[in-house]
Tab-separated table of C-alpha atoms in Angstrom:
chain	number	residue	atom	x	y	z
A	4	UNK	CA	2.100	-10.185	-13.923
A	5	UNK	CA	2.087	-6.677	-13.261
A	6	UNK	CA	5.053	-4.635	-11.659
A	7	UNK	CA	6.352	-1.645	-10.823
A	8	UNK	CA	9.711	0.202	-10.563
A	9	UNK	CA	10.747	3.021	-8.831
A	10	UNK	CA	14.141	3.768	-9.836
A	11	UNK	CA	15.034	6.491	-7.294
A	12	UNK	CA	15.432	5.227	-3.737
A	13	UNK	CA	16.324	8.392	-2.166
A	14	UNK	CA	16.031	12.003	-3.491
A	15	UNK	CA	16.855	15.189	-1.462
A	16	UNK	CA	15.348	18.438	-2.304
A	17	UNK	CA	15.167	21.924	-1.035
A	18	UNK	CA	12.303	23.250	0.478
A	19	UNK	CA	10.664	25.460	-2.279
A	20	UNK	CA	11.981	23.558	-4.866
A	21	UNK	CA	10.151	21.253	-7.620
A	22	UNK	CA	9.762	17.499	-7.146
A	23	UNK	CA	9.464	14.614	-9.591
A	24	UNK	CA	9.207	10.973	-8.752
A	25	UNK	CA	9.721	8.569	-11.176
A	26	UNK	CA	7.374	5.267	-11.576
A	27	UNK	CA	7.509	2.790	-14.626
A	28	UNK	CA	5.004	0.092	-14.517
A	29	UNK	CA	4.809	-3.222	-16.403
A	30	UNK	CA	0.993	-4.586	-17.346
A	31	UNK	CA	-0.419	-5.760	-20.375
A	32	UNK	CA	-3.726	-4.084	-20.509
A	33	UNK	CA	-4.679	-0.378	-19.380
A	34	UNK	CA	-3.278	-0.301	-15.749
A	35	UNK	CA	-4.911	1.650	-12.813
A	36	UNK	CA	-2.419	3.537	-11.093
A	37	UNK	CA	-2.044	5.270	-7.911
A	38	UNK	CA	0.381	7.184	-5.567
A	39	UNK	CA	0.471	6.729	-1.777
A	40	UNK	CA	2.721	8.465	0.778
A	41	UNK	CA	3.910	7.150	4.260
A	42	UNK	CA	4.978	9.107	6.937
A	43	UNK	CA	7.060	7.440	9.450
A	44	UNK	CA	5.339	5.248	11.601
A	45	UNK	CA	2.332	6.008	9.621
A	46	UNK	CA	-0.207	3.822	7.375
A	47	UNK	CA	-0.201	4.851	3.703
A	48	UNK	CA	-2.219	7.542	2.330
A	49	UNK	CA	-3.626	7.861	-1.202
A	50	UNK	CA	-2.277	10.818	-3.152
A	51	UNK	CA	-4.259	10.226	-6.177
A	52	UNK	CA	-5.075	7.676	-8.687
A	53	UNK	CA	-5.525	7.303	-12.541
A	54	UNK	CA	-8.299	4.788	-13.883
A	55	UNK	CA	-8.934	6.522	-17.551
A	56	UNK	CA	-9.483	9.752	-19.141
A	57	UNK	CA	-7.413	12.991	-18.607
A	58	UNK	CA	-3.893	11.657	-18.462
A	59	UNK	CA	-3.029	14.507	-15.980
A	60	UNK	CA	-4.132	13.807	-12.613
A	61	UNK	CA	-4.545	16.047	-9.605
A	62	UNK	CA	-4.535	14.941	-6.079
A	63	UNK	CA	-4.303	16.051	-2.635
A	64	UNK	CA	-1.421	18.355	-0.898
A	65	UNK	CA	-0.687	19.880	-4.314
A	66	UNK	CA	0.556	16.849	-6.004
A	67	UNK	CA	-0.264	15.845	-9.769
A	68	UNK	CA	1.087	12.942	-11.962
A	69	UNK	CA	1.016	12.232	-15.396
A	70	UNK	CA	0.262	8.851	-17.139
A	71	UNK	CA	2.448	8.406	-20.606
A	72	UNK	CA	1.195	5.035	-21.952
A	73	UNK	CA	3.921	5.034	-24.266
A	74	UNK	CA	6.649	5.519	-21.827
A	75	UNK	CA	4.958	3.410	-19.274
A	76	UNK	CA	5.393	5.923	-16.507
A	77	UNK	CA	3.303	7.360	-14.253
A	78	UNK	CA	5.660	10.065	-12.632
A	79	UNK	CA	4.639	12.384	-9.320
A	80	UNK	CA	5.272	16.202	-9.604
A	81	UNK	CA	4.956	18.852	-6.953
A	82	UNK	CA	6.106	22.630	-7.974
A	83	UNK	CA	7.121	23.855	-4.340
A	84	UNK	CA	7.942	21.086	-1.897
A	85	UNK	CA	6.946	22.072	1.926
A	86	UNK	CA	9.163	20.377	4.848
A	87	UNK	CA	6.123	18.496	5.597
A	88	UNK	CA	6.284	16.514	2.423
A	89	UNK	CA	9.401	14.507	3.523
A	90	UNK	CA	8.193	10.876	3.352
A	91	UNK	CA	8.317	7.844	1.382
A	92	UNK	CA	6.454	7.749	-1.793
A	93	UNK	CA	4.965	4.502	-3.412
A	94	UNK	CA	3.870	4.171	-6.806
A	95	UNK	CA	1.339	1.230	-7.380
A	96	UNK	CA	-0.469	-0.563	-10.142
A	97	UNK	CA	-3.477	-2.768	-10.343
A	98	UNK	CA	-6.326	-4.417	-12.569
A	99	UNK	CA	-9.661	-5.253	-11.844
A	100	UNK	CA	-8.891	-8.338	-13.482
A	101	UNK	CA	-6.462	-9.053	-10.505
A	102	UNK	CA	-9.150	-8.858	-7.719
A	103	UNK	CA	-8.166	-4.974	-7.220
A	104	UNK	CA	-4.943	-6.281	-5.943
A	105	UNK	CA	-2.110	-3.631	-5.991
A	106	UNK	CA	1.470	-4.067	-6.696
A	107	UNK	CA	3.789	-1.481	-5.077
A	108	UNK	CA	6.989	-0.153	-6.039
A	109	UNK	CA	10.049	-0.254	-3.861
A	110	UNK	CA	9.386	3.450	-2.488
A	111	UNK	CA	11.266	6.642	-2.978
A	112	UNK	CA	12.327	8.362	0.215
A	113	UNK	CA	12.178	12.151	-0.018
A	114	UNK	CA	14.245	14.449	2.338
A	115	UNK	CA	13.435	18.122	2.474
A	116	UNK	CA	16.586	20.273	3.148
A	117	UNK	CA	15.681	23.535	4.789
B	4	UNK	CA	-8.073	8.284	10.942
B	5	UNK	CA	-8.667	6.507	7.845
B	6	UNK	CA	-11.572	4.586	8.891
B	7	UNK	CA	-9.314	1.157	8.987
B	8	UNK	CA	-8.737	-0.037	12.398
B	9	UNK	CA	-5.999	-2.260	13.266
B	10	UNK	CA	-5.037	-3.652	16.577
B	11	UNK	CA	-2.955	-4.256	18.097
B	12	UNK	CA	-0.243	-1.493	17.212
B	13	UNK	CA	2.609	-3.077	18.366
B	14	UNK	CA	3.639	-6.563	19.283
B	15	UNK	CA	6.508	-8.126	20.746
B	16	UNK	CA	6.856	-11.945	20.731
B	17	UNK	CA	9.469	-14.651	20.635
B	18	UNK	CA	10.035	-17.103	18.112
B	19	UNK	CA	7.884	-20.016	17.585
B	20	UNK	CA	4.599	-18.317	18.996
B	21	UNK	CA	1.461	-17.544	17.489
B	22	UNK	CA	-0.271	-14.035	17.128
B	23	UNK	CA	-3.198	-12.878	15.657
B	24	UNK	CA	-3.457	-9.217	13.842
B	25	UNK	CA	-7.176	-7.821	13.809
B	26	UNK	CA	-8.443	-5.363	11.121
B	27	UNK	CA	-11.877	-3.847	10.930
B	28	UNK	CA	-12.531	-1.956	7.618
B	29	UNK	CA	-13.905	1.189	6.703
B	30	UNK	CA	-17.589	1.282	7.066
B	31	UNK	CA	-19.258	-0.249	3.793
B	32	UNK	CA	-16.001	-1.445	2.510
B	33	UNK	CA	-16.503	-5.547	1.518
B	34	UNK	CA	-12.822	-6.125	0.861
B	35	UNK	CA	-10.012	-6.293	3.110
B	36	UNK	CA	-6.073	-6.971	1.908
B	37	UNK	CA	-3.521	-7.692	4.107
B	38	UNK	CA	0.185	-6.617	3.111
B	39	UNK	CA	3.730	-7.190	4.729
B	40	UNK	CA	6.035	-4.275	4.578
B	41	UNK	CA	9.882	-5.219	5.579
B	42	UNK	CA	12.927	-3.247	4.594
B	43	UNK	CA	14.472	-5.949	2.571
B	44	UNK	CA	10.945	-6.967	0.695
B	45	UNK	CA	9.059	-3.697	0.553
B	46	UNK	CA	5.497	-3.974	0.391
B	47	UNK	CA	4.147	-7.483	-0.140
B	48	UNK	CA	0.663	-8.657	-1.021
B	49	UNK	CA	-0.335	-11.438	1.167
B	50	UNK	CA	-3.982	-12.337	0.827
B	51	UNK	CA	-7.416	-10.529	-0.167
B	52	UNK	CA	-10.721	-11.460	1.023
B	53	UNK	CA	-14.161	-10.200	-0.252
B	54	UNK	CA	-17.418	-10.173	1.617
B	55	UNK	CA	-15.824	-13.178	3.581
B	56	UNK	CA	-14.296	-15.393	0.865
B	57	UNK	CA	-10.967	-15.488	-0.203
B	58	UNK	CA	-10.412	-13.643	-3.295
B	59	UNK	CA	-6.406	-13.566	-4.146
B	60	UNK	CA	-3.336	-14.926	-2.553
B	61	UNK	CA	0.041	-13.548	-2.826
B	62	UNK	CA	3.302	-14.411	-0.862
B	63	UNK	CA	1.588	-15.585	2.205
B	64	UNK	CA	3.384	-18.183	4.003
B	65	UNK	CA	2.078	-21.593	4.876
B	66	UNK	CA	2.463	-20.849	8.355
B	67	UNK	CA	0.382	-17.594	8.059
B	68	UNK	CA	-3.635	-17.898	7.512
B	69	UNK	CA	-6.610	-15.466	7.440
B	70	UNK	CA	-10.237	-15.138	7.440
B	71	UNK	CA	-13.027	-12.368	7.144
B	72	UNK	CA	-16.010	-12.697	9.266
B	73	UNK	CA	-19.420	-12.132	8.717
B	74	UNK	CA	-19.397	-8.400	10.155
B	75	UNK	CA	-16.491	-8.197	7.884
B	76	UNK	CA	-13.591	-7.769	10.354
B	77	UNK	CA	-10.598	-9.706	9.291
B	78	UNK	CA	-7.790	-11.435	11.344
B	79	UNK	CA	-4.294	-12.449	10.376
B	80	UNK	CA	-2.974	-15.770	12.110
B	81	UNK	CA	0.914	-16.043	12.189
B	82	UNK	CA	2.192	-19.153	13.396
B	83	UNK	CA	6.019	-20.649	14.429
B	84	UNK	CA	6.996	-17.177	14.166
B	85	UNK	CA	10.848	-16.425	12.960
B	86	UNK	CA	12.840	-13.614	13.318
B	87	UNK	CA	12.307	-12.796	9.682
B	88	UNK	CA	8.579	-12.358	10.262
B	89	UNK	CA	9.349	-8.812	11.992
B	90	UNK	CA	7.569	-6.556	9.977
B	91	UNK	CA	4.765	-3.825	9.592
B	92	UNK	CA	1.584	-5.601	8.633
B	93	UNK	CA	-1.009	-3.591	7.315
B	94	UNK	CA	-4.486	-4.068	6.540
B	95	UNK	CA	-6.315	-2.283	3.988
B	96	UNK	CA	-10.170	-1.721	2.746
B	97	UNK	CA	-11.531	-1.084	-0.348
B	98	UNK	CA	-15.559	-1.091	-1.610
B	99	UNK	CA	-16.636	-2.870	-4.994
B	100	UNK	CA	-16.673	0.281	-7.212
B	101	UNK	CA	-14.484	2.931	-5.527
B	102	UNK	CA	-11.215	1.062	-6.780
B	103	UNK	CA	-8.088	2.199	-4.376
B	104	UNK	CA	-7.206	1.221	-0.966
B	105	UNK	CA	-7.771	2.749	2.440
B	106	UNK	CA	-5.074	1.642	4.824
B	107	UNK	CA	-5.012	1.267	8.307
B	108	UNK	CA	-2.029	2.600	10.521
B	109	UNK	CA	-0.583	-1.142	10.747
B	110	UNK	CA	0.930	-3.723	13.395
B	111	UNK	CA	4.359	-3.417	13.857
B	112	UNK	CA	5.480	-7.082	14.542
B	113	UNK	CA	8.826	-7.715	16.337
B	114	UNK	CA	9.892	-11.395	16.693
B	115	UNK	CA	12.814	-11.809	19.335
């Protein structure tokens, strides 16, 4: 069975500073990996996804993520955080063999200090 | 607007009651997924339908059921409601090849 761990429950970052959110997954084959963002009271919005190919993936809102098979990780980064990036971020793993079902991590809440 | 429509946005009901949550997927998407989001359990996969047929089942209670209709909209039925069923219920849809969900804005269910 697939699983996802996001070790950091909360992260506080100053506006303009860089941000890195950690994600570790467990899956027997090559996973499909995703990052979603959820603003308060909103649904989840897809930031980026990795299926295959280039291990550095670019997403929306200036985010990128790097797939590292050897570390079973898919960390999300942003070079310079804006106040509007305050939200909860979810990493997810999926597999076509599982009927496209996504398994989500517990989420990381990002607070942005002015 | 993500293209996935969920109604109602908010629902307050009493214990023991039954409610129906509705989801209209994005145009062209054949798959519908239901997730429950609560503070203690996080995002939990409930069930998936593909073109009217149940495709996968997750941590869905026996008191809960779902279906997908010929027009592809889906309904999640929650019965004998308990306080612990209070949560955000999300619907997501995807098409066959564009793997990755589009989420609706959710239905917040409060059981009192």
